[in-house]
Amino acid sequence: VEEELMRAQRLESLALLAAGLSHDLRNILQPLLIVPDLIRDRSDDPKVIRLADVIAECGRRGHEMAESMLSFVRGSRQPSESVGMSRLFQAVGMLLKSNIPASVELHLEVADERLAVEANYTELQQVLLNLCLNAIQAMPNGGQLRLVAERAFDPVAGEQLCIRVQDQGVGMDEATLQRLFTPFFTTKSTGTGLGLISCRRIVEGLGGVISVQSVPGQGTCFDLLLPLSAELAADDGERPAAIPGGRG
Ligand code: ADP
């Protein structure tokens, strides 16, 4: 409990810091979004144009970072609805299409069409996109990206919805696993290190848990355990498989 409290306090002060920072950053970056256009209008020199493009790209990326930091920090509860897994997976698959190299095979599987969770659609979609994009980036040589939604039974929480995102990528060593959910921890040159921590915030906000298993050189598997939407939870259905290792 003490550790949880410390984590919450750390996040709280981090949130304050980040809110101020992203606000200032947006203002500082403003010229970078306008000036490149002015330069392009006034010059025919291809070298100058290229530099203008570089500045514009930096401005765009910086702006995006500031935005994502702000929305992460706001963390306000968004309106929720019953989000069906079939619809969600279809949308995620469509959005991923342009980001998936030919060497990565996407496998989508919804065990029961009625599977749903009470959540904000956009937020939950963002969680899956984050996890999938990480998975794709972890498979530079290709492999299978599996997205599975199924029932799972937890001895404490009862019937749950399990969403699994599994890749056959580079995997993670123990040191990386330890720091995975630390804000700003990234091993990528263009990473923000905010993807997984915001995934966890959203999942925990829904009363769920996120857990990870990874083997270096073999791949990584993220499990989201979420409360089943009410109508399904009342439905006995088939006896679901037990979750190996409990709630992780
Ligand atoms: P970012 O993607 O911006 O680096 P994240 O919080 O999403 O931030 O991820 C933090 C780090 O965790 C990544 O830089 C990467 O090292 C590691 N990671 C996340 N997902 C995977 C994965 N599926 N396979 C291997 N490493 C991963």
Short mmCIF file of C-alpha atoms and ligand atoms in Angstrom, two decimals:
data_model
loop_
_atom_site.label_atom_id
_atom_site.label_comp_id
_atom_site.label_asym_id
_atom_site.label_seq_id
_atom_site.Cartn_x
_atom_site.Cartn_y
_atom_site.Cartn_z
CA VAL A 1 0.00 0.00 0.00
CA GLU A 2 2.82 2.38 0.90
CA GLU A 3 4.46 1.66 -2.40
CA GLU A 4 1.18 2.32 -4.21
CA LEU A 5 0.85 5.65 -2.41
CA MET A 6 4.36 6.67 -3.30
CA ARG A 7 3.70 5.76 -6.89
CA ALA A 8 0.53 7.87 -6.90
CA GLN A 9 2.33 10.84 -5.35
CA ARG A 10 5.20 10.58 -7.80
CA LEU A 11 2.74 10.48 -10.67
CA GLU A 12 0.84 13.43 -9.21
CA SER A 13 3.89 15.70 -9.08
CA LEU A 14 5.03 14.43 -12.42
CA ALA A 15 1.63 15.31 -13.85
CA LEU A 16 1.91 18.87 -12.53
CA LEU A 17 5.38 19.24 -13.95
CA ALA A 18 4.38 17.80 -17.29
CA ALA A 19 1.29 20.02 -17.55
CA GLY A 20 3.42 23.15 -17.17
CA LEU A 21 6.10 21.83 -19.45
CA SER A 22 3.80 20.84 -22.28
CA HIS A 23 1.99 24.16 -22.09
CA ASP A 24 5.26 26.10 -22.42
CA LEU A 25 6.53 23.72 -25.06
CA ARG A 26 3.49 24.34 -27.24
CA ASN A 27 4.10 28.09 -27.14
CA ILE A 28 7.82 27.77 -27.79
CA LEU A 29 7.21 25.49 -30.77
CA GLN A 30 4.62 27.73 -32.39
CA PRO A 31 7.11 29.51 -34.72
CA LEU A 32 8.43 26.15 -35.91
CA LEU A 33 4.99 25.39 -37.27
CA ILE A 34 4.69 28.68 -39.19
CA VAL A 35 8.19 29.72 -40.22
CA PRO A 36 8.96 26.79 -42.57
CA ASP A 37 6.03 27.81 -44.80
CA LEU A 38 7.32 31.39 -44.95
CA ILE A 39 10.80 30.13 -45.87
CA ARG A 40 9.41 27.88 -48.63
CA ASP A 41 7.46 30.82 -50.07
CA ARG A 42 10.54 33.00 -50.23
CA SER A 43 13.20 30.61 -51.48
CA ASP A 44 13.84 28.43 -54.55
CA ASP A 45 17.04 27.00 -53.11
CA PRO A 46 16.47 23.23 -52.68
CA LYS A 47 18.89 23.14 -49.74
CA VAL A 48 16.94 25.84 -47.94
CA ILE A 49 13.66 24.08 -48.71
CA ARG A 50 15.04 20.84 -47.27
CA LEU A 51 16.10 22.63 -44.10
CA ALA A 52 12.63 24.14 -43.86
CA ASP A 53 11.19 20.62 -44.12
CA VAL A 54 13.46 19.43 -41.30
CA ILE A 55 12.40 22.34 -39.09
CA ALA A 56 8.74 21.66 -39.87
CA GLU A 57 9.14 17.99 -38.97
CA CYS A 58 10.83 18.85 -35.66
CA GLY A 59 8.05 21.29 -34.92
CA ARG A 60 5.41 18.71 -35.74
CA ARG A 61 7.01 16.03 -33.56
CA GLY A 62 7.55 18.41 -30.68
CA HIS A 63 3.97 19.59 -30.92
CA GLU A 64 2.71 16.00 -30.96
CA MET A 65 4.77 15.20 -27.86
CA ALA A 66 3.42 18.26 -26.05
CA GLU A 67 -0.13 17.24 -26.99
CA SER A 68 0.27 13.65 -25.85
CA MET A 69 1.88 14.79 -22.62
CA LEU A 70 -1.07 17.12 -22.00
CA SER A 71 -3.73 14.53 -22.71
CA PHE A 72 -1.82 12.03 -20.56
CA VAL A 73 -1.70 14.49 -17.70
CA ARG A 74 -5.33 15.57 -17.97
CA GLY A 75 -6.32 11.94 -17.51
CA SER A 76 -9.91 13.05 -16.92
CA ARG A 77 -12.52 10.31 -16.98
CA GLN A 78 -14.03 10.13 -20.43
CA PRO A 79 -17.66 9.06 -21.01
CA SER A 80 -17.97 5.29 -21.22
CA GLU A 81 -20.12 2.89 -23.22
CA SER A 82 -20.25 -0.85 -23.81
CA VAL A 83 -17.34 -1.47 -26.16
CA GLY A 84 -17.72 -4.66 -28.17
CA MET A 85 -14.49 -6.52 -28.91
CA SER A 86 -15.43 -7.38 -32.50
CA ARG A 87 -15.96 -3.75 -33.43
CA LEU A 88 -12.86 -2.64 -31.51
CA PHE A 89 -10.57 -5.24 -33.10
CA GLN A 90 -11.87 -4.43 -36.58
CA ALA A 91 -11.15 -0.74 -36.08
CA VAL A 92 -7.69 -1.41 -34.66
CA GLY A 93 -6.91 -3.72 -37.58
CA MET A 94 -7.94 -1.04 -40.03
CA LEU A 95 -5.93 1.68 -38.34
CA LEU A 96 -2.87 -0.54 -38.17
CA LYS A 97 -2.95 -1.42 -41.86
CA SER A 98 -0.79 1.51 -42.94
CA ASN A 99 1.74 0.82 -40.17
CA ILE A 100 2.16 -2.90 -40.70
CA PRO A 101 5.10 -4.01 -42.84
CA ALA A 102 4.44 -6.96 -45.15
CA SER A 103 6.64 -9.15 -42.93
CA VAL A 104 4.24 -8.81 -39.98
CA GLU A 105 1.15 -10.99 -40.03
CA LEU A 106 -1.81 -9.65 -38.06
CA HIS A 107 -4.05 -12.24 -36.39
CA LEU A 108 -7.29 -11.02 -34.80
CA GLU A 109 -9.40 -13.39 -32.70
CA VAL A 110 -12.56 -12.69 -30.70
CA ALA A 111 -13.64 -15.85 -28.88
CA ASP A 112 -17.23 -14.71 -28.35
CA GLU A 113 -18.92 -11.96 -30.36
CA ARG A 114 -20.72 -10.70 -27.28
CA LEU A 115 -17.51 -9.94 -25.40
CA ALA A 116 -17.60 -6.32 -24.29
CA VAL A 117 -16.27 -4.00 -21.62
CA GLU A 118 -17.64 -0.78 -20.13
CA ALA A 119 -15.08 1.82 -21.28
CA ASN A 120 -14.39 4.91 -23.31
CA TYR A 121 -14.06 3.63 -26.85
CA THR A 122 -11.29 6.03 -27.94
CA GLU A 123 -9.21 5.41 -24.82
CA LEU A 124 -9.40 1.64 -25.09
CA GLN A 125 -8.58 1.83 -28.78
CA GLN A 126 -5.56 3.98 -27.91
CA VAL A 127 -4.37 1.33 -25.46
CA LEU A 128 -4.54 -1.40 -28.10
CA LEU A 129 -2.89 0.80 -30.72
CA ASN A 130 -0.05 1.63 -28.34
CA LEU A 131 0.55 -2.03 -27.57
CA CYS A 132 0.29 -3.08 -31.21
CA LEU A 133 2.64 -0.37 -32.47
CA ASN A 134 5.18 -1.35 -29.81
CA ALA A 135 4.79 -4.97 -30.93
CA ILE A 136 5.29 -4.09 -34.59
CA GLN A 137 8.38 -2.04 -33.75
CA ALA A 138 9.71 -5.01 -31.81
CA MET A 139 9.53 -7.20 -34.95
CA PRO A 140 11.94 -5.58 -37.44
CA ASN A 141 12.35 -8.98 -39.07
CA GLY A 142 8.67 -9.71 -39.10
CA GLY A 143 6.57 -12.30 -37.30
CA GLN A 144 3.03 -12.68 -36.06
CA LEU A 145 1.09 -10.09 -34.09
CA ARG A 146 -1.78 -11.79 -32.27
CA LEU A 147 -4.71 -9.90 -30.78
CA VAL A 148 -7.05 -12.15 -28.81
CA ALA A 149 -10.14 -11.39 -26.73
CA GLU A 150 -11.52 -14.16 -24.55
CA ARG A 151 -13.07 -14.88 -21.19
CA ALA A 152 -10.79 -15.61 -18.29
CA PHE A 153 -11.59 -16.67 -14.79
CA ASP A 154 -9.87 -15.08 -11.84
CA PRO A 155 -10.32 -16.64 -8.38
CA VAL A 156 -10.61 -13.19 -6.78
CA ALA A 157 -12.27 -11.03 -9.43
CA GLY A 158 -14.39 -13.79 -11.00
CA GLU A 159 -15.23 -13.72 -14.69
CA GLN A 160 -13.05 -11.32 -16.60
CA LEU A 161 -12.38 -10.20 -20.12
CA CYS A 162 -8.84 -10.92 -21.23
CA ILE A 163 -7.36 -8.96 -24.13
CA ARG A 164 -4.01 -10.35 -25.20
CA VAL A 165 -1.48 -8.61 -27.43
CA GLN A 166 1.30 -11.00 -28.35
CA ASP A 167 4.30 -10.53 -30.62
CA GLN A 168 7.22 -12.62 -31.81
CA GLY A 169 9.65 -9.74 -31.52
CA VAL A 170 12.93 -9.01 -29.80
CA GLY A 171 11.47 -9.42 -26.31
CA MET A 172 12.82 -7.72 -23.19
CA ASP A 173 15.47 -8.52 -20.61
CA GLU A 174 14.83 -8.31 -16.86
CA ALA A 175 16.21 -4.73 -16.59
CA THR A 176 13.84 -3.45 -19.28
CA LEU A 177 10.87 -5.29 -17.77
CA GLN A 178 11.58 -3.64 -14.41
CA ARG A 179 11.40 -0.13 -15.90
CA LEU A 180 8.65 -0.72 -18.43
CA PHE A 181 5.98 1.36 -16.72
CA THR A 182 8.28 4.16 -15.60
CA PRO A 183 7.31 7.50 -17.22
CA PHE A 184 9.75 8.54 -19.95
CA PHE A 185 11.52 5.18 -20.02
CA THR A 186 12.24 4.37 -23.66
CA THR A 187 14.84 2.45 -25.64
CA LYS A 188 13.82 4.12 -28.90
CA SER A 189 15.52 7.16 -30.41
CA THR A 190 12.15 8.76 -31.15
CA GLY A 191 10.17 7.25 -28.27
CA THR A 192 8.34 9.23 -25.61
CA GLY A 193 8.31 6.55 -22.93
CA LEU A 194 4.72 7.48 -22.12
CA GLY A 195 2.92 4.77 -24.07
CA LEU A 196 2.83 1.98 -21.54
CA ILE A 197 2.34 4.15 -18.48
CA SER A 198 -0.72 5.73 -20.09
CA CYS A 199 -1.97 2.25 -21.07
CA ARG A 200 -1.71 1.23 -17.44
CA ARG A 201 -3.47 4.38 -16.26
CA ILE A 202 -6.39 3.74 -18.58
CA VAL A 203 -6.64 0.02 -17.78
CA GLU A 204 -6.47 0.62 -14.03
CA GLY A 205 -9.03 3.41 -14.42
CA LEU A 206 -11.39 0.74 -15.78
CA GLY A 207 -10.76 -1.47 -12.75
CA GLY A 208 -8.45 -3.76 -14.70
CA VAL A 209 -4.85 -4.88 -14.55
CA ILE A 210 -2.16 -5.03 -17.19
CA SER A 211 0.57 -7.65 -17.01
CA VAL A 212 3.45 -8.63 -19.24
CA GLN A 213 5.53 -11.67 -20.00
CA SER A 214 8.55 -11.51 -22.22
CA VAL A 215 11.41 -13.72 -23.38
CA PRO A 216 14.40 -12.05 -25.03
CA GLY A 217 14.69 -13.13 -28.65
CA GLN A 218 11.26 -14.81 -28.59
CA GLY A 219 8.62 -12.21 -27.99
CA THR A 220 6.34 -10.39 -25.62
CA CYS A 221 2.80 -10.87 -24.40
CA PHE A 222 0.69 -8.17 -22.75
CA ASP A 223 -2.48 -9.28 -20.96
CA LEU A 224 -5.25 -6.85 -20.07
CA LEU A 225 -7.71 -8.22 -17.55
CA LEU A 226 -10.87 -6.12 -17.49
CA PRO A 227 -14.27 -6.43 -15.85
CA LEU A 228 -16.72 -8.06 -18.25
CA SER A 229 -19.60 -5.85 -19.30
CA ALA A 230 -22.59 -6.50 -16.97
CA GLU A 231 -24.93 -8.47 -19.25
CA LEU A 232 -22.22 -11.00 -20.09
CA ALA A 233 -20.98 -11.31 -16.53
CA ALA A 234 -24.51 -12.39 -15.53
CA ASP A 235 -24.53 -14.93 -18.32
CA ASP A 236 -23.03 -18.25 -17.24
CA GLY A 237 -21.75 -19.19 -20.65
CA GLU A 238 -19.06 -21.80 -20.89
CA ARG A 239 -16.77 -22.34 -18.00
CA PRO A 240 -13.75 -20.21 -18.89
CA ALA A 241 -10.16 -21.37 -18.58
CA ALA A 242 -8.32 -20.44 -15.39
CA ILE A 243 -5.76 -17.68 -15.70
CA PRO A 244 -2.30 -19.16 -15.26
CA GLY A 245 -0.57 -17.42 -12.37
CA GLY A 246 -3.64 -15.45 -11.26
CA ARG A 247 -3.78 -11.68 -11.62
CA GLY A 248 -0.06 -11.28 -12.16
P1 ADP B 1 7.96 4.15 -26.29
O1 ADP B 1 7.25 3.20 -27.22
O2 ADP B 1 7.75 5.58 -26.63
O3 ADP B 1 9.41 3.81 -26.11
P2 ADP B 1 6.49 2.80 -24.20
O4 ADP B 1 6.14 3.23 -22.81
O5 ADP B 1 5.35 2.39 -25.07
O6 ADP B 1 7.29 4.01 -24.83
O7 ADP B 1 7.52 1.61 -24.15
C1 ADP B 1 8.68 1.71 -23.33
C2 ADP B 1 9.73 0.72 -23.77
O8 ADP B 1 9.30 -0.61 -23.51
C3 ADP B 1 10.08 0.72 -25.24
O9 ADP B 1 11.01 1.73 -25.57
C4 ADP B 1 10.63 -0.68 -25.45
O10 ADP B 1 11.98 -0.76 -25.04
C5 ADP B 1 9.84 -1.51 -24.45
N1 ADP B 1 8.74 -2.26 -25.11
C6 ADP B 1 7.43 -1.95 -25.09
N2 ADP B 1 6.70 -2.85 -25.76
C7 ADP B 1 7.57 -3.78 -26.23
C8 ADP B 1 7.44 -5.01 -27.00
N3 ADP B 1 6.24 -5.43 -27.44
N4 ADP B 1 8.56 -5.70 -27.27
C9 ADP B 1 9.77 -5.28 -26.83
N5 ADP B 1 9.96 -4.16 -26.10
C10 ADP B 1 8.88 -3.41 -25.80
#
